[in-house]
Amino acid sequence: MTEVEQQITKRVYEFDILPLLRLLSSIGYRPEEIRFRSHNSICSQPGLIDSIRFRREPVREVVITMNIGLLSAQ
């Protein structure tokens, strides 16, 4: 993981989705390399983005886990 990716991972809770997507684009991630997942929880969450994971194998991609649904971010 690059230093920029490490910093994004540490500070993912500070991002809104559009600035995060723009940043990922600026460091070379194409739209088809970005995946979204939903975080399953029974509690209300403090923010829209739950986590981010950068993968190199078997393919290069970034996985963004979002708090979406009835108990999503308030």
GROMACS .gro file of N, CA, C and O in nm:
model
  296
    1MET      N    1   0.085  -0.117   0.000
    1MET     CA    2   0.000   0.000   0.000
    1MET      C    3   0.090   0.124   0.000
    1MET      O    4   0.185   0.132   0.076
    2THR      N    5   0.056   0.221  -0.085
    2THR     CA    6   0.135   0.343  -0.093
    2THR      C    7   0.107   0.431   0.029
    2THR      O    8   0.010   0.410   0.103
    3GLU      N    9   0.191   0.531   0.047
    3GLU     CA   10   0.173   0.623   0.161
    3GLU      C   11   0.041   0.699   0.150
    3GLU      O   12  -0.028   0.718   0.249
    4VAL      N   13   0.004   0.739   0.028
    4VAL     CA   14  -0.123   0.809   0.008
    4VAL      C   15  -0.240   0.718   0.045
    4VAL      O   16  -0.334   0.760   0.112
    5GLU      N   17  -0.234   0.593   0.003
    5GLU     CA   18  -0.341   0.497   0.035
    5GLU      C   19  -0.349   0.473   0.185
    5GLU      O   20  -0.458   0.461   0.240
    6GLN      N   21  -0.236   0.470   0.253
    6GLN     CA   22  -0.236   0.455   0.400
    6GLN      C   23  -0.303   0.574   0.466
    6GLN      O   24  -0.382   0.558   0.559
    7GLN      N   25  -0.274   0.694   0.417
    7GLN     CA   26  -0.336   0.815   0.474
    7GLN      C   27  -0.486   0.818   0.449
    7GLN      O   28  -0.564   0.856   0.536
    8ILE      N   29  -0.528   0.776   0.330
    8ILE     CA   30  -0.672   0.770   0.299
    8ILE      C   31  -0.739   0.671   0.394
    8ILE      O   32  -0.846   0.700   0.448
    9THR      N   33  -0.678   0.555   0.414
    9THR     CA   34  -0.735   0.452   0.502
    9THR      C   35  -0.751   0.506   0.644
    9THR      O   36  -0.855   0.484   0.708
   10LYS      N   37  -0.652   0.577   0.695
   10LYS     CA   38  -0.658   0.632   0.830
   10LYS      C   39  -0.766   0.739   0.845
   10LYS      O   40  -0.827   0.752   0.950
   11ARG      N   41  -0.787   0.817   0.739
   11ARG     CA   42  -0.876   0.933   0.748
   11ARG      C   43  -1.006   0.918   0.669
   11ARG      O   44  -1.074   1.016   0.643
   12VAL      N   45  -1.042   0.795   0.635
   12VAL     CA   46  -1.160   0.773   0.551
   12VAL      C   47  -1.287   0.831   0.612
   12VAL      O   48  -1.376   0.876   0.540
   13TYR      N   49  -1.296   0.837   0.744
   13TYR     CA   50  -1.417   0.890   0.810
   13TYR      C   51  -1.435   1.040   0.787
   13TYR      O   52  -1.543   1.092   0.807
   14GLU      N   53  -1.329   1.108   0.745
   14GLU     CA   54  -1.336   1.253   0.722
   14GLU      C   55  -1.387   1.289   0.583
   14GLU      O   56  -1.411   1.405   0.555
   15PHE      N   57  -1.401   1.190   0.495
   15PHE     CA   58  -1.438   1.215   0.356
   15PHE      C   59  -1.589   1.209   0.333
   15PHE      O   60  -1.658   1.129   0.393
   16ASP      N   61  -1.635   1.292   0.240
   16ASP     CA   62  -1.763   1.270   0.174
   16ASP      C   63  -1.731   1.189   0.050
   16ASP      O   64  -1.616   1.184   0.004
   17ILE      N   65  -1.831   1.126  -0.008
   17ILE     CA   66  -1.805   1.032  -0.116
   17ILE      C   67  -1.747   1.098  -0.242
   17ILE      O   68  -1.654   1.045  -0.302
   18LEU      N   69  -1.798   1.214  -0.283
   18LEU     CA   70  -1.747   1.275  -0.407
   18LEU      C   71  -1.601   1.319  -0.395
   18LEU      O   72  -1.522   1.289  -0.485
   19PRO      N   73  -1.560   1.387  -0.287
   19PRO     CA   74  -1.417   1.418  -0.276
   19PRO      C   75  -1.329   1.292  -0.270
   19PRO      O   76  -1.219   1.290  -0.324
   20LEU      N   77  -1.379   1.185  -0.207
   20LEU     CA   78  -1.303   1.060  -0.203
   20LEU      C   79  -1.287   1.002  -0.343
   20LEU      O   80  -1.177   0.961  -0.381
   21LEU      N   81  -1.393   1.001  -0.421
   21LEU     CA   82  -1.385   0.949  -0.557
   21LEU      C   83  -1.291   1.033  -0.644
   21LEU      O   84  -1.215   0.979  -0.725
   22ARG      N   85  -1.294   1.164  -0.626
   22ARG     CA   86  -1.203   1.252  -0.701
   22ARG      C   87  -1.057   1.224  -0.662
   22ARG      O   88  -0.969   1.223  -0.748
   23LEU      N   89  -1.032   1.205  -0.534
   23LEU     CA   90  -0.897   1.174  -0.487
   23LEU      C   91  -0.849   1.041  -0.544
   23LEU      O   92  -0.736   1.030  -0.592
   24LEU      N   93  -0.935   0.940  -0.541
   24LEU     CA   94  -0.898   0.809  -0.597
   24LEU      C   95  -0.866   0.821  -0.746
   24LEU      O   96  -0.770   0.762  -0.795
   25SER      N   97  -0.944   0.900  -0.816
   25SER     CA   98  -0.919   0.924  -0.958
   25SER      C   99  -0.784   0.993  -0.978
   25SER      O  100  -0.707   0.956  -1.067
   26SER      N  101  -0.752   1.089  -0.893
   26SER     CA  102  -0.627   1.164  -0.907
   26SER      C  103  -0.503   1.078  -0.879
   26SER      O  104  -0.395   1.110  -0.928
   27ILE      N  105  -0.520   0.969  -0.803
   27ILE     CA  106  -0.406   0.880  -0.779
   27ILE      C  107  -0.407   0.758  -0.870
   27ILE      O  108  -0.333   0.663  -0.850
   28GLY      N  109  -0.494   0.761  -0.973
   28GLY     CA  110  -0.487   0.661  -1.078
   28GLY      C  111  -0.591   0.551  -1.078
   28GLY      O  112  -0.582   0.459  -1.159
   29TYR      N  113  -0.690   0.557  -0.991
   29TYR     CA  114  -0.794   0.453  -0.992
   29TYR      C  115  -0.901   0.489  -1.093
   29TYR      O  116  -0.956   0.598  -1.091
   30ARG      N  117  -0.929   0.394  -1.182
   30ARG     CA  118  -1.036   0.412  -1.281
   30ARG      C  119  -1.169   0.371  -1.218
   30ARG      O  120  -1.171   0.293  -1.122
   31PRO      N  121  -1.282   0.421  -1.270
   31PRO     CA  122  -1.412   0.386  -1.213
   31PRO      C  123  -1.437   0.236  -1.201
   31PRO      O  124  -1.496   0.190  -1.104
   32GLU      N  125  -1.389   0.159  -1.298
   32GLU     CA  126  -1.411   0.014  -1.293
   32GLU      C  127  -1.326  -0.056  -1.186
   32GLU      O  128  -1.347  -0.174  -1.158
   33GLU      N  129  -1.232   0.014  -1.126
   33GLU     CA  130  -1.150  -0.042  -1.019
   33GLU      C  131  -1.203  -0.008  -0.880
   33GLU      O  132  -1.145  -0.046  -0.780
   34ILE      N  133  -1.316   0.064  -0.875
   34ILE     CA  134  -1.375   0.105  -0.748
   34ILE      C  135  -1.502   0.025  -0.725
   34ILE      O  136  -1.592   0.023  -0.809
   35ARG      N  137  -1.509  -0.042  -0.613
   35ARG     CA  138  -1.624  -0.125  -0.576
   35ARG      C  139  -1.687  -0.068  -0.449
   35ARG      O  140  -1.619  -0.015  -0.363
   36PHE      N  141  -1.818  -0.086  -0.438
   36PHE     CA  142  -1.891  -0.041  -0.319
   36PHE      C  143  -1.956  -0.160  -0.251
   36PHE      O  144  -2.006  -0.250  -0.318
   37ARG      N  145  -1.953  -0.157  -0.119
   37ARG     CA  146  -2.021  -0.259  -0.037
   37ARG      C  147  -2.107  -0.186   0.065
   37ARG      O  148  -2.080  -0.071   0.099
   38SER      N  149  -2.204  -0.255   0.116
   38SER     CA  150  -2.288  -0.201   0.223
   38SER      C  151  -2.246  -0.263   0.355
   38SER      O  152  -2.220  -0.383   0.364
   39HIS      N  153  -2.237  -0.180   0.458
   39HIS     CA  154  -2.202  -0.227   0.592
   39HIS      C  155  -2.329  -0.270   0.663
   39HIS      O  156  -2.423  -0.192   0.677
   40ASN      N  157  -2.334  -0.394   0.707
   40ASN     CA  158  -2.451  -0.448   0.775
   40ASN      C  159  -2.437  -0.421   0.925
   40ASN      O  160  -2.343  -0.466   0.988
   41SER      N  161  -2.531  -0.346   0.981
   41SER     CA  162  -2.524  -0.311   1.123
   41SER      C  163  -2.665  -0.297   1.179
   41SER      O  164  -2.758  -0.263   1.107
   42ILE      N  165  -2.678  -0.320   1.309
   42ILE     CA  166  -2.807  -0.301   1.376
   42ILE      C  167  -2.809  -0.170   1.455
   42ILE      O  168  -2.905  -0.141   1.524
   43CYS      N  169  -2.701  -0.091   1.444
   43CYS     CA  170  -2.692   0.038   1.513
   43CYS      C  171  -2.674   0.150   1.412
   43CYS      O  172  -2.615   0.132   1.307
   44SER      N  173  -2.722   0.269   1.447
   44SER     CA  174  -2.700   0.386   1.365
   44SER      C  175  -2.550   0.416   1.361
   44SER      O  176  -2.480   0.401   1.460
   45GLN      N  177  -2.500   0.459   1.246
   45GLN     CA  178  -2.357   0.481   1.226
   45GLN      C  179  -2.323   0.630   1.225
   45GLN      O  180  -2.404   0.712   1.185
   46PRO      N  181  -2.200   0.665   1.266
   46PRO     CA  182  -2.161   0.806   1.276
   46PRO      C  183  -2.130   0.873   1.143
   46PRO      O  184  -2.128   0.995   1.135
   47GLY      N  185  -2.105   0.797   1.038
   47GLY     CA  186  -2.071   0.857   0.909
   47GLY      C  187  -2.117   0.773   0.792
   47GLY      O  188  -2.155   0.658   0.808
   48LEU      N  189  -2.109   0.831   0.673
   48LEU     CA  190  -2.154   0.763   0.552
   48LEU      C  191  -2.058   0.651   0.510
   48LEU      O  192  -2.099   0.544   0.469
   49ILE      N  193  -1.928   0.676   0.522
   49ILE     CA  194  -1.828   0.578   0.480
   49ILE      C  195  -1.778   0.501   0.602
   49ILE      O  196  -1.731   0.561   0.699
   50ASP      N  197  -1.788   0.370   0.597
   50ASP     CA  198  -1.745   0.286   0.708
   50ASP      C  199  -1.597   0.251   0.699
   50ASP      O  200  -1.525   0.260   0.798
   51SER      N  201  -1.551   0.211   0.580
   51SER     CA  202  -1.411   0.173   0.565
   51SER      C  203  -1.371   0.173   0.418
   51SER      O  204  -1.456   0.185   0.329
   52ILE      N  205  -1.240   0.160   0.396
   52ILE     CA  206  -1.188   0.150   0.260
   52ILE      C  207  -1.074   0.049   0.263
   52ILE      O  208  -0.998   0.043   0.360
   53ARG      N  209  -1.067  -0.034   0.158
   53ARG     CA  210  -0.960  -0.134   0.147
   53ARG      C  211  -0.901  -0.128   0.008
   53ARG      O  212  -0.974  -0.127  -0.091
   54PHE      N  213  -0.770  -0.124   0.003
   54PHE     CA  214  -0.699  -0.126  -0.124
   54PHE      C  215  -0.645  -0.266  -0.146
   54PHE      O  216  -0.584  -0.324  -0.057
   55ARG      N  217  -0.672  -0.321  -0.265
   55ARG     CA  218  -0.627  -0.456  -0.299
   55ARG      C  219  -0.538  -0.450  -0.423
   55ARG      O  220  -0.560  -0.369  -0.512
   56ARG      N  221  -0.442  -0.539  -0.425
   56ARG     CA  222  -0.353  -0.552  -0.542
   56ARG      C  223  -0.373  -0.686  -0.612
   56ARG      O  224  -0.351  -0.697  -0.731
   57GLU      N  225  -0.412  -0.787  -0.536
   57GLU     CA  226  -0.427  -0.922  -0.589
   57GLU      C  227  -0.568  -0.972  -0.565
   57GLU      O  228  -0.624  -0.943  -0.460
   58PRO      N  229  -0.631  -1.044  -0.650
   58PRO     CA  230  -0.586  -1.088  -0.781
   58PRO      C  231  -0.593  -0.977  -0.885
   58PRO      O  232  -0.531  -0.986  -0.989
   59VAL      N  233  -0.669  -0.870  -0.855
   59VAL     CA  234  -0.673  -0.753  -0.944
   59VAL      C  235  -0.663  -0.628  -0.858
   59VAL      O  236  -0.697  -0.628  -0.739
   60ARG      N  237  -0.617  -0.520  -0.918
   60ARG     CA  238  -0.608  -0.393  -0.848
   60ARG      C  239  -0.749  -0.335  -0.834
   60ARG      O  240  -0.821  -0.317  -0.933
   61GLU      N  241  -0.788  -0.304  -0.710
   61GLU     CA  242  -0.918  -0.242  -0.686
   61GLU      C  243  -0.920  -0.179  -0.548
   61GLU      O  244  -0.837  -0.209  -0.464
   62VAL      N  245  -1.016  -0.093  -0.530
   62VAL     CA  246  -1.040  -0.033  -0.399
   62VAL      C  247  -1.184  -0.065  -0.363
   62VAL      O  248  -1.273  -0.056  -0.447
   63VAL      N  249  -1.207  -0.108  -0.238
   63VAL     CA  250  -1.340  -0.144  -0.192
   63VAL      C  251  -1.382  -0.045  -0.084
   63VAL      O  252  -1.316  -0.033   0.020
   64ILE      N  253  -1.489   0.028  -0.111
   64ILE     CA  254  -1.541   0.127  -0.016
   64ILE      C  255  -1.666   0.068   0.047
   64ILE      O  256  -1.762   0.033  -0.022
   65THR      N  257  -1.665   0.056   0.180
   65THR     CA  258  -1.782   0.005   0.253
   65THR      C  259  -1.862   0.123   0.305
   65THR      O  260  -1.809   0.209   0.376
   66MET      N  261  -1.989   0.129   0.266
   66MET     CA  262  -2.077   0.242   0.296
   66MET      C  263  -2.183   0.203   0.399
   66MET      O  264  -2.228   0.089   0.403
   67ASN      N  265  -2.223   0.301   0.479
   67ASN     CA  266  -2.335   0.284   0.572
   67ASN      C  267  -2.459   0.335   0.501
   67ASN      O  268  -2.484   0.455   0.493
   68ILE      N  269  -2.536   0.242   0.445
   68ILE     CA  270  -2.655   0.276   0.368
   68ILE      C  271  -2.773   0.193   0.421
   68ILE      O  272  -2.757   0.076   0.451
   69GLY      N  273  -2.888   0.254   0.431
   69GLY     CA  274  -3.005   0.180   0.474
   69GLY      C  275  -3.077   0.247   0.589
   69GLY      O  276  -3.051   0.362   0.624
   70LEU      N  277  -3.166   0.174   0.654
   70LEU     CA  278  -3.248   0.230   0.761
   70LEU      C  279  -3.166   0.284   0.878
   70LEU      O  280  -3.199   0.386   0.936
   71LEU      N  281  -3.059   0.214   0.914
   71LEU     CA  282  -2.976   0.256   1.026
   71LEU      C  283  -2.844   0.315   0.979
   71LEU      O  284  -2.742   0.302   1.044
   72SER      N  285  -2.848   0.384   0.868
   72SER     CA  286  -2.727   0.444   0.815
   72SER      C  287  -2.689   0.568   0.896
   72SER      O  288  -2.745   0.595   1.001
   73ALA      N  289  -2.594   0.644   0.844
   73ALA     CA  290  -2.549   0.763   0.914
   73ALA      C  291  -2.665   0.861   0.934
   73ALA      O  292  -2.750   0.879   0.847
   74GLN      N  293  -2.669   0.924   1.048
   74GLN     CA  294  -2.776   1.020   1.080
   74GLN      C  295  -2.734   1.161   1.049
   74GLN      O  296  -2.633   1.207   1.081
   0.00000   0.00000   0.00000
